[in-house]
Amino acid sequence: MILPWGDWLVALAVSLREPILTILLPIIAAYIIQAIRKAYPWAALFLSQRRVEMMLEAAAGFGLNAVNGAAKGKTLSVNVAVPVIAKGTQYVIDTAPPAVIKAAGGADGIAARIFRKLDLDDHASEAAVLVPAQEQIAAGTVDADELRRMDEMTRR
C-alpha cells in the first residue's frame, strides 16, 4: 500500500501558509525596522555631511567667480583670498537651508572650511586671511544683493 504523504505535506503547507505569514511577517518586519533604526543616524550623518561638502564646493566656486583676480586652480594672495572667503560664506548664508548652515558650524565654520579648500600663497595664514574674512562677514560688508546679481550672471 502506498501512502500519498507528499500530497498530505503539500496540503498541510498550503493550509498553514496564511497563519505562518500572519505570525512571521510582523516578526521579520520588526527586525528589519529595528535594523533601519540603528543604521539611520549614520545614514543621516553621512547625507548631511555630503550636503555640507557640496555646499562648500559651491561656495568656494562662487567666491572665486565673484572676486576679480581669483580663479580656480590659481594660487590666491591674501588680498584676494579674504573677499573670496567672505563672499563665498555670505552666498551660503543667503542661499543654504539653516540646517545645513548649522551643520557646517555657522558663518565662522563655513569661512574656515572655505579657507582650507583654497590654494593660498606662502604669505597667507589663518591670522592674515581667515580672521579678516570672518570680521568682514560679521560686519556685514558683503552685500546680499550683489551676491544675487553675481549668481544670476553665473547661471546665464
Coordinates of C-alpha atoms in Angstrom, one line a residue:
M1 CA 0.0 0.0 0.0
I2 CA 1.3 3.4 -1.0
L3 CA 0.6 6.4 1.2
P4 CA 0.4 9.8 -0.6
W5 CA 2.4 11.6 2.2
G6 CA 3.8 14.1 -0.3
D7 CA 0.3 15.3 -1.2
W8 CA -0.5 15.5 2.5
L9 CA 2.6 17.7 3.2
V10 CA 1.7 20.0 0.3
A11 CA -1.9 20.3 1.6
L12 CA -0.7 20.9 5.1
A13 CA 1.8 23.6 3.9
V14 CA -0.9 25.3 1.8
S15 CA -3.3 25.3 4.7
L16 CA -0.7 26.7 7.2
R17 CA 0.6 29.4 4.8
E18 CA -1.8 32.1 6.0
P19 CA -1.2 31.6 9.8
I20 CA 2.5 31.3 9.3
L21 CA 2.7 34.5 7.2
T22 CA 0.4 36.3 9.7
I23 CA 2.7 35.4 12.5
L24 CA 6.2 35.5 10.8
L25 CA 5.7 38.6 8.6
P26 CA 5.3 41.0 11.5
I27 CA 8.3 39.5 13.3
I28 CA 10.5 39.8 10.3
A29 CA 9.3 43.3 9.6
A30 CA 10.1 44.3 13.2
Y31 CA 13.7 43.0 12.9
I32 CA 14.1 45.0 9.6
I33 CA 12.7 48.2 11.2
Q34 CA 15.0 47.8 14.2
A35 CA 18.0 47.4 11.8
I36 CA 17.0 50.5 9.9
R37 CA 16.6 52.5 13.1
K38 CA 20.1 51.5 14.2
A39 CA 21.6 52.5 10.8
Y40 CA 19.5 55.6 10.2
P41 CA 21.6 58.0 12.4
W42 CA 24.7 57.0 10.5
A43 CA 23.0 57.4 7.1
A44 CA 21.6 60.8 8.1
L45 CA 25.0 61.9 9.3
F46 CA 26.6 60.8 6.0
L47 CA 24.0 62.5 3.9
S48 CA 24.1 65.8 5.8
Q49 CA 27.9 65.8 5.7
R50 CA 27.8 65.2 1.9
R51 CA 25.3 68.0 1.6
V52 CA 27.6 70.3 3.5
E53 CA 30.6 69.4 1.3
M54 CA 28.5 70.1 -1.8
M55 CA 27.5 73.5 -0.4
L56 CA 31.1 74.3 0.4
E57 CA 32.3 73.4 -3.1
A58 CA 29.6 75.7 -4.5
A59 CA 30.6 78.5 -2.0
A60 CA 34.2 78.3 -2.9
G61 CA 33.4 78.3 -6.6
F62 CA 31.1 81.3 -6.2
G63 CA 33.7 83.2 -4.2
L64 CA 36.3 82.6 -6.9
N65 CA 33.9 83.7 -9.6
A66 CA 32.8 86.8 -7.7
V67 CA 36.2 88.3 -7.0
N68 CA 38.4 89.9 -9.7
G69 CA 41.8 88.2 -9.8
A70 CA 40.6 84.9 -8.4
A71 CA 40.4 81.7 -10.5
K72 CA 40.0 78.1 -9.7
G73 CA 43.4 76.4 -9.7
K74 CA 45.2 79.7 -9.2
T75 CA 47.2 80.4 -6.1
L76 CA 45.5 83.3 -4.2
S77 CA 47.2 86.1 -2.5
V78 CA 46.0 87.5 0.9
N79 CA 44.2 90.5 -0.6
V80 CA 42.2 88.2 -3.0
A81 CA 41.6 85.3 -0.6
V82 CA 39.8 87.5 2.1
P83 CA 37.0 88.6 -0.2
V84 CA 36.7 85.2 -1.8
I85 CA 36.1 83.6 1.6
A86 CA 33.8 86.5 2.7
K87 CA 31.6 86.4 -0.5
G88 CA 31.5 82.6 -0.6
T89 CA 30.4 82.4 3.1
Q90 CA 27.8 85.1 2.6
Y91 CA 26.5 83.3 -0.5
V92 CA 26.0 80.1 1.6
I93 CA 24.3 82.1 4.3
D94 CA 21.9 83.7 1.8
T95 CA 21.0 80.6 -0.1
A96 CA 21.5 77.4 2.0
P97 CA 18.9 76.0 4.4
P98 CA 19.5 76.8 8.0
A99 CA 20.1 73.2 9.0
V100 CA 22.9 72.9 6.5
I101 CA 24.5 76.2 7.8
K102 CA 24.2 74.9 11.3
A103 CA 25.8 71.5 10.4
A104 CA 28.7 73.4 8.8
G105 CA 29.4 75.4 12.0
G106 CA 27.7 78.6 11.2
A107 CA 29.3 81.5 9.4
D108 CA 32.7 81.0 11.1
G109 CA 32.7 77.3 10.4
I110 CA 31.8 77.9 6.7
A111 CA 34.6 80.5 6.4
A112 CA 37.1 78.2 8.0
R113 CA 36.2 75.3 5.7
I114 CA 36.4 77.5 2.6
F115 CA 39.8 78.8 3.8
R116 CA 41.0 75.2 3.9
K117 CA 39.7 74.5 0.4
L118 CA 41.6 77.4 -1.2
D119 CA 45.0 77.3 -2.7
L120 CA 46.8 80.2 -0.9
D121 CA 50.2 81.6 -1.4
D122 CA 53.0 81.3 1.2
H123 CA 52.2 84.6 2.9
A124 CA 48.6 83.5 3.7
S125 CA 47.9 82.4 7.2
E126 CA 44.9 82.0 9.4
A127 CA 45.6 85.3 11.0
A128 CA 46.2 87.1 7.7
V129 CA 43.3 85.6 5.7
L130 CA 40.6 83.8 7.8
V131 CA 40.3 86.3 10.7
P132 CA 39.9 89.4 8.4
A133 CA 37.4 87.4 6.3
Q134 CA 35.4 86.5 9.5
E135 CA 35.5 90.1 10.6
Q136 CA 34.2 91.2 7.2
I137 CA 31.4 88.6 7.4
A138 CA 30.5 89.7 10.9
A139 CA 30.5 93.4 9.9
G140 CA 28.0 92.6 7.1
T141 CA 30.2 94.2 4.4
V142 CA 29.2 91.6 1.9
D143 CA 26.1 92.7 0.1
A144 CA 23.4 90.0 -0.4
D145 CA 22.0 91.9 -3.5
E146 CA 25.5 91.9 -5.1
L147 CA 25.7 88.2 -4.5
R148 CA 22.3 87.6 -6.1
R149 CA 23.3 89.6 -9.1
M150 CA 26.6 87.7 -9.4
D151 CA 24.7 84.4 -9.0
E152 CA 22.3 85.3 -11.9
M153 CA 25.2 86.3 -14.1
T154 CA 27.0 82.9 -13.4
R155 CA 23.8 81.0 -14.2
R156 CA 23.5 82.5 -17.7

